[in-house]
Backbone as numpy.savetxt, mean C-alpha at the origin, in Angstrom:
# Nx Ny Nz CAx CAy CAz Cx Cy Cz
4.61 -3.38 4.32 3.93 -3.65 3.05 2.41 -3.78 3.21
1.96 -4.38 4.31 0.51 -4.51 4.51 -0.15 -3.15 4.70
0.49 -2.27 5.46 -0.08 -0.94 5.66 -0.15 -0.16 4.34
0.85 -0.33 3.50 0.83 0.33 2.19 -0.28 -0.23 1.32
-0.53 -1.52 1.39 -1.62 -2.11 0.62 -2.97 -1.61 1.12
-3.12 -1.48 2.43 -4.36 -0.92 2.98 -4.53 0.51 2.48
-3.48 1.30 2.54 -3.53 2.68 2.09 -3.89 2.77 0.61
-3.27 1.92 -0.20 -3.57 1.89 -1.65 -5.02 1.52 -1.89
-5.51 0.52 -1.15 -6.90 0.10 -1.30 -7.85 1.23 -0.95
-7.63 1.86 0.20 -8.53 2.91 0.65 -8.51 4.11 -0.30
-7.34 4.46 -0.80 -7.20 5.65 -1.63 -7.58 5.40 -3.10
-7.18 4.27 -3.64 -7.36 4.03 -5.08 -8.56 3.17 -5.44
-9.07 2.40 -4.50 -10.15 1.47 -4.82 -11.43 1.77 -4.05
-11.33 1.93 -2.75 -12.52 2.06 -1.92 -13.08 3.47 -1.83
-12.27 4.48 -2.12 -12.71 5.87 -1.99 -13.59 6.25 -3.17
-14.87 6.34 -2.94 -15.80 6.71 -4.01 -16.06 8.22 -4.06
-15.47 8.96 -3.14 -15.69 10.41 -3.12 -14.96 11.10 -4.27
-14.04 10.40 -4.91 -13.27 10.98 -6.00 -13.90 10.70 -7.35
-15.13 10.21 -7.36 -15.79 9.89 -8.63 -16.01 11.16 -9.44
-15.83 11.16 -10.75 -15.37 9.97 -11.44 -13.88 9.76 -11.20
-13.52 8.54 -10.86 -12.12 8.23 -10.58 -11.26 8.46 -11.81
-9.99 8.58 -11.57 -9.06 8.57 -12.68 -9.32 7.29 -13.46
-9.17 7.35 -14.75 -9.46 6.19 -15.59 -8.70 4.95 -15.14
-7.42 5.12 -14.79 -6.66 3.93 -14.41 -7.19 3.31 -13.12
-7.67 4.14 -12.18 -8.23 3.60 -10.94 -9.56 2.91 -11.22
-10.37 3.51 -12.09 -11.63 2.88 -12.46 -11.36 1.55 -13.17
-10.37 1.53 -14.04 -10.02 0.30 -14.75 -9.56 -0.78 -13.78
-8.80 -0.38 -12.76 -8.35 -1.35 -11.75 -9.54 -1.88 -10.98
-10.45 -1.00 -10.56 -11.66 -1.44 -9.85 -12.42 -2.45 -10.70
-12.60 -2.13 -11.98 -13.33 -3.03 -12.87 -12.61 -4.36 -13.04
-11.28 -4.34 -13.13 -10.51 -5.58 -13.26 -10.62 -6.43 -12.00
-10.61 -5.78 -10.84 -10.75 -6.51 -9.57 -12.12 -7.17 -9.50
-13.16 -6.41 -9.85 -14.52 -6.96 -9.83 -14.65 -8.12 -10.82
-14.11 -7.95 -12.03 -14.16 -9.03 -13.02 -13.41 -10.26 -12.53
-12.26 -10.04 -11.90 -11.46 -11.13 -11.35 -12.23 -11.88 -10.27
-13.16 -11.17 -9.59 -13.95 -11.76 -8.52 -15.30 -12.28 -9.02
-15.52 -12.19 -10.32 -16.78 -12.67 -10.89 -17.95 -11.74 -10.64
-17.66 -10.46 -10.38 -18.72 -9.49 -10.12 -18.84 -8.52 -11.29
-20.02 -7.96 -11.41 -20.29 -6.99 -12.47 -19.93 -5.59 -11.97
-19.32 -4.80 -12.83 -18.98 -3.43 -12.49 -20.21 -2.55 -12.64
-20.64 -2.00 -11.53 -21.79 -1.11 -11.51 -21.45 0.08 -10.62
-22.08 1.22 -10.87 -21.81 2.40 -10.01 -22.05 2.07 -8.54
-21.11 2.49 -7.72 -21.23 2.28 -6.28 -20.75 0.93 -5.78
-20.44 0.00 -6.70 -19.93 -1.31 -6.29 -18.43 -1.18 -6.05
-18.01 -1.51 -4.85 -16.60 -1.38 -4.47 -16.06 -2.77 -4.14
-14.92 -3.15 -4.74 -14.32 -4.44 -4.38 -13.97 -4.49 -2.90
-14.03 -5.66 -2.32 -13.63 -5.83 -0.93 -12.12 -5.83 -0.83
-11.61 -5.66 0.37 -10.16 -5.70 0.56 -9.58 -7.06 0.17
-10.19 -8.18 0.56 -9.66 -9.47 0.11 -9.66 -9.61 -1.42
-10.66 -9.07 -2.09 -10.68 -9.11 -3.56 -9.54 -8.27 -4.14
-9.29 -7.12 -3.53 -8.17 -6.28 -3.94 -6.85 -7.02 -3.76
-6.70 -7.68 -2.62 -5.46 -8.42 -2.35 -5.27 -9.55 -3.36
-6.35 -10.27 -3.70 -6.24 -11.31 -4.72 -5.72 -10.73 -6.03
-6.21 -9.57 -6.40 -5.77 -8.89 -7.62 -4.29 -8.52 -7.53
-3.90 -7.92 -6.40 -2.51 -7.49 -6.22 -1.58 -8.70 -6.23
-1.97 -9.77 -5.54 -1.14 -10.98 -5.49 -0.94 -11.54 -6.89
-2.03 -11.59 -7.64 -1.94 -12.10 -9.02 -1.05 -11.20 -9.87
-1.22 -9.90 -9.74 -0.46 -8.94 -10.54 1.03 -8.92 -10.18
1.37 -9.22 -8.93 2.77 -9.13 -8.48 3.47 -10.48 -8.36
2.76 -11.54 -8.64 3.34 -12.88 -8.51 4.50 -13.06 -9.49
5.61 -13.53 -8.97 6.77 -13.84 -9.81 7.64 -12.66 -10.18
7.32 -11.47 -9.69 8.15 -10.31 -9.99 9.38 -10.34 -9.08
10.55 -10.29 -9.69 11.75 -10.46 -8.86 12.78 -9.35 -9.01
12.66 -8.51 -10.02 13.62 -7.42 -10.19 12.88 -6.09 -10.27
13.55 -4.99 -9.98 12.89 -3.69 -10.12 12.27 -3.48 -11.50
12.93 -3.97 -12.53 12.38 -3.83 -13.89 11.06 -4.57 -14.03
10.94 -5.75 -13.39 9.69 -6.52 -13.43 8.52 -5.73 -12.86
8.79 -4.90 -11.85 7.76 -4.16 -11.14 7.37 -2.87 -11.85
7.98 -2.56 -12.97 7.82 -1.26 -13.62 6.37 -0.82 -13.85
5.51 -1.69 -14.33 4.14 -1.30 -14.65 3.15 -1.36 -13.50
3.61 -1.71 -12.31 2.73 -1.85 -11.15 2.37 -0.46 -10.60
1.13 -0.33 -10.15 0.66 0.97 -9.64 1.24 1.29 -8.27
0.44 1.88 -7.41 0.91 2.38 -6.12 1.27 1.30 -5.13
1.02 0.05 -5.47 1.40 -1.03 -4.55 2.71 -1.68 -5.00
3.52 -0.90 -5.71 4.83 -1.36 -6.14 5.71 -1.63 -4.92
6.53 -2.65 -5.01 7.47 -2.97 -3.93 8.41 -1.79 -3.70
8.68 -1.48 -2.43 9.57 -0.36 -2.13 10.95 -0.57 -2.74
11.46 -1.78 -2.66 12.82 -1.98 -3.15 12.91 -1.72 -4.65
11.81 -1.87 -5.38 11.83 -1.61 -6.82 11.49 -0.16 -7.13
10.88 0.52 -6.17 10.42 1.88 -6.39 11.49 2.91 -6.07
12.15 2.73 -4.95 13.07 3.77 -4.52 14.52 3.30 -4.45
14.78 2.11 -4.91 16.14 1.58 -5.00 17.01 1.98 -3.80
16.67 1.48 -2.64 17.35 1.91 -1.41 18.86 1.66 -1.41
19.31 0.74 -2.21 20.76 0.48 -2.25 21.48 1.48 -3.16
20.74 2.19 -4.01 21.35 3.12 -4.96 21.29 4.57 -4.51
20.54 4.85 -3.46 20.35 6.22 -3.00 20.78 6.32 -1.54
21.50 7.38 -1.22 21.89 7.61 0.17 20.79 8.44 0.83
19.94 7.77 1.60 18.85 8.46 2.28 19.33 9.04 3.60
18.81 10.20 3.93 19.08 10.80 5.23 18.13 10.26 6.28
16.90 9.95 5.87 15.86 9.51 6.79 14.99 8.48 6.11
14.61 7.47 6.84 13.60 6.52 6.38 12.48 6.55 7.41
11.29 6.93 6.96 10.14 7.03 7.85 9.22 5.84 7.62
8.63 5.33 8.68 7.70 4.22 8.58 6.28 4.72 8.78
5.33 4.07 8.14 3.94 4.49 8.24 3.41 4.41 9.66
3.79 3.37 10.38 3.23 3.20 11.73 3.76 4.21 12.74
4.87 4.87 12.41 5.40 5.92 13.29 5.51 7.24 12.53
4.70 7.37 11.50 4.80 8.53 10.60 4.69 9.87 11.31
3.71 10.02 12.18 3.52 11.32 12.85 4.73 11.68 13.71
5.24 10.71 14.46 6.40 10.96 15.31 7.64 11.24 14.45
7.81 10.44 13.37 8.95 10.64 12.48 8.90 12.01 11.81
7.69 12.40 11.43 7.50 13.70 10.78 7.91 14.83 11.72
7.47 14.77 12.97 7.83 15.81 13.94 9.34 15.86 14.13
9.95 14.69 14.25 11.40 14.61 14.43 12.12 15.24 13.24
11.68 14.88 12.03 12.31 15.40 10.81 12.18 16.91 10.71
10.99 17.42 10.97 10.75 18.86 10.88 11.62 19.61 11.89
11.72 19.08 13.10 12.53 19.75 14.13 14.02 19.59 13.89
14.44 18.41 13.50 15.87 18.14 13.30 16.45 18.92 12.13
15.69 19.00 11.04 16.18 19.66 9.82 15.68 21.10 9.68
15.07 21.61 10.76 14.56 22.98 10.79 13.63 23.26 9.60
12.65 22.40 9.43 11.69 22.53 8.33 10.34 23.03 8.86
10.39 24.00 9.74 9.17 24.44 10.43 8.10 24.94 9.47
8.48 25.52 8.33 7.47 25.97 7.36 6.70 24.77 6.78
7.37 23.65 6.67 6.74 22.45 6.13 5.64 21.93 7.06
5.75 22.21 8.35 4.75 21.73 9.29 3.38 22.35 9.05
3.33 23.46 8.35 2.05 24.10 8.06 1.44 23.64 6.73
2.19 22.90 5.95 1.73 22.42 4.64 1.09 21.05 4.83
-0.09 20.86 4.31 -0.80 19.59 4.47 -0.72 18.69 3.23
-0.49 19.27 2.06 -0.58 18.51 0.81 0.40 17.34 0.70
1.59 17.48 1.24 2.62 16.46 1.04 2.47 15.27 1.97
1.68 15.41 2.99 1.59 14.37 4.01 0.89 13.13 3.52
1.39 12.00 3.97 0.74 10.72 3.68 -0.56 10.65 4.48
-1.61 10.25 3.83 -2.89 10.11 4.53 -2.96 8.72 5.14
-2.53 8.59 6.34 -2.50 7.28 6.97 -3.90 6.90 7.44
-4.14 5.61 7.46 -5.45 5.13 7.88 -5.46 4.86 9.38
-6.63 4.84 9.93 -6.84 4.54 11.33 -6.35 3.13 11.64
-5.67 2.96 12.77 -5.11 1.66 13.14 -6.20 0.58 13.22
-7.34 0.91 13.80 -8.43 -0.07 13.92 -8.95 -0.47 12.54
-9.04 0.48 11.63 -9.49 0.19 10.27 -8.50 -0.72 9.57
-7.20 -0.40 9.69 -6.15 -1.25 9.07 -6.25 -2.66 9.60
-6.33 -2.79 10.92 -6.39 -4.13 11.52 -7.64 -4.88 11.09
-8.77 -4.17 10.98 -10.01 -4.81 10.53 -9.87 -5.33 9.10
-9.33 -4.52 8.22 -9.17 -4.94 6.83 -8.20 -6.12 6.73
-7.08 -6.05 7.41 -6.09 -7.13 7.34 -6.64 -8.41 7.95
-7.49 -8.29 8.97 -8.07 -9.49 9.60 -9.01 -10.24 8.65
-9.45 -9.61 7.58 -10.33 -10.25 6.60 -9.56 -11.16 5.64
-8.24 -11.11 5.69 -7.42 -11.89 4.76 -7.19 -13.30 5.28
-7.12 -14.23 4.37 -6.84 -15.62 4.72 -5.34 -15.79 4.95
-4.98 -16.88 5.57 -3.56 -17.20 5.77 -2.84 -17.30 4.42
-3.52 -17.89 3.43 -2.93 -18.04 2.09 -2.66 -16.67 1.46
-3.60 -15.73 1.63 -3.40 -14.39 1.09 -2.22 -13.69 1.78
-2.15 -13.81 3.10 -1.04 -13.20 3.84 0.29 -13.80 3.40
0.34 -15.11 3.26 1.58 -15.76 2.83 1.96 -15.33 1.41
0.97 -15.16 0.54 1.25 -14.71 -0.83 1.79 -13.28 -0.84
1.22 -12.44 0.00 1.73 -11.07 0.11 3.19 -11.11 0.59
3.43 -11.94 1.59 4.81 -12.03 2.10 5.76 -12.49 0.99
5.35 -13.50 0.24 6.20 -14.02 -0.84 6.48 -12.93 -1.87
5.44 -12.22 -2.29 5.61 -11.22 -3.34 6.34 -9.97 -2.87
6.26 -9.68 -1.59 6.90 -8.47 -1.04 7.99 -8.83 -0.03
8.57 -9.98 -0.16 9.53 -10.48 0.82 10.71 -9.52 1.03
11.24 -8.97 -0.04 12.37 -8.05 0.11 11.98 -6.86 0.98
10.78 -6.31 0.76 10.33 -5.18 1.58 10.18 -5.59 3.04
9.57 -6.75 3.28 9.43 -7.22 4.66 10.78 -7.32 5.34
11.74 -7.91 4.66 13.07 -8.11 5.25 13.83 -6.80 5.38
13.73 -5.95 4.36 14.48 -4.69 4.35 14.07 -3.80 5.52
12.77 -3.78 5.87 12.30 -2.93 6.94 12.02 -3.70 8.23
12.46 -4.95 8.26 12.35 -5.78 9.46 10.90 -5.98 9.92
10.01 -6.27 8.95 8.61 -6.56 9.25 8.39 -8.07 9.18
7.41 -8.54 9.93 7.01 -9.94 9.87 5.49 -10.00 9.78
4.98 -11.19 9.54 3.53 -11.41 9.54 3.05 -11.99 10.87
3.93 -12.14 11.82 3.61 -12.83 13.08 2.31 -12.37 13.72
2.11 -11.05 13.84 0.92 -10.57 14.54 -0.36 -10.83 13.76
-0.25 -11.12 12.46 -1.43 -11.38 11.66 -1.73 -12.86 11.50
-0.77 -13.70 11.82 -0.93 -15.15 11.65 -1.34 -15.86 12.92
-1.69 -15.13 13.95 -2.08 -15.74 15.23 -3.46 -16.32 15.16
């Protein structure tokens, strides 16, 4: 869940190369800045901790897939893809995405897919992810865990390495 939040932040909030952003992304940026007591001005980008405060507030108390319906790209996996309702052949994790991708392409003979770049998840650099996550307080990390607890448990993730 933390890696997905970093990815969402980098793609939907921090990336200014896509200006003018989609209206919904611009609206989210403005809401995050307003939530942080900052004025929305061109080139002003919310920090990762400010983004997390927004996400925590937006996802607090959501307990069913229906509750998560209006949430953007940081929607809980269990509410997004209903893992108990779909028989998946493969579950790939972001931290092993490249290795999983190679395995999937070779195992399912999808060699033509290996030449296509559009479908691939744009994963962030490990050092960048760790730097952004290190900016979060213990309270923010615990709130993320609370709000995304099902995802943490479903994929066997913990916060241990971040709470040291």
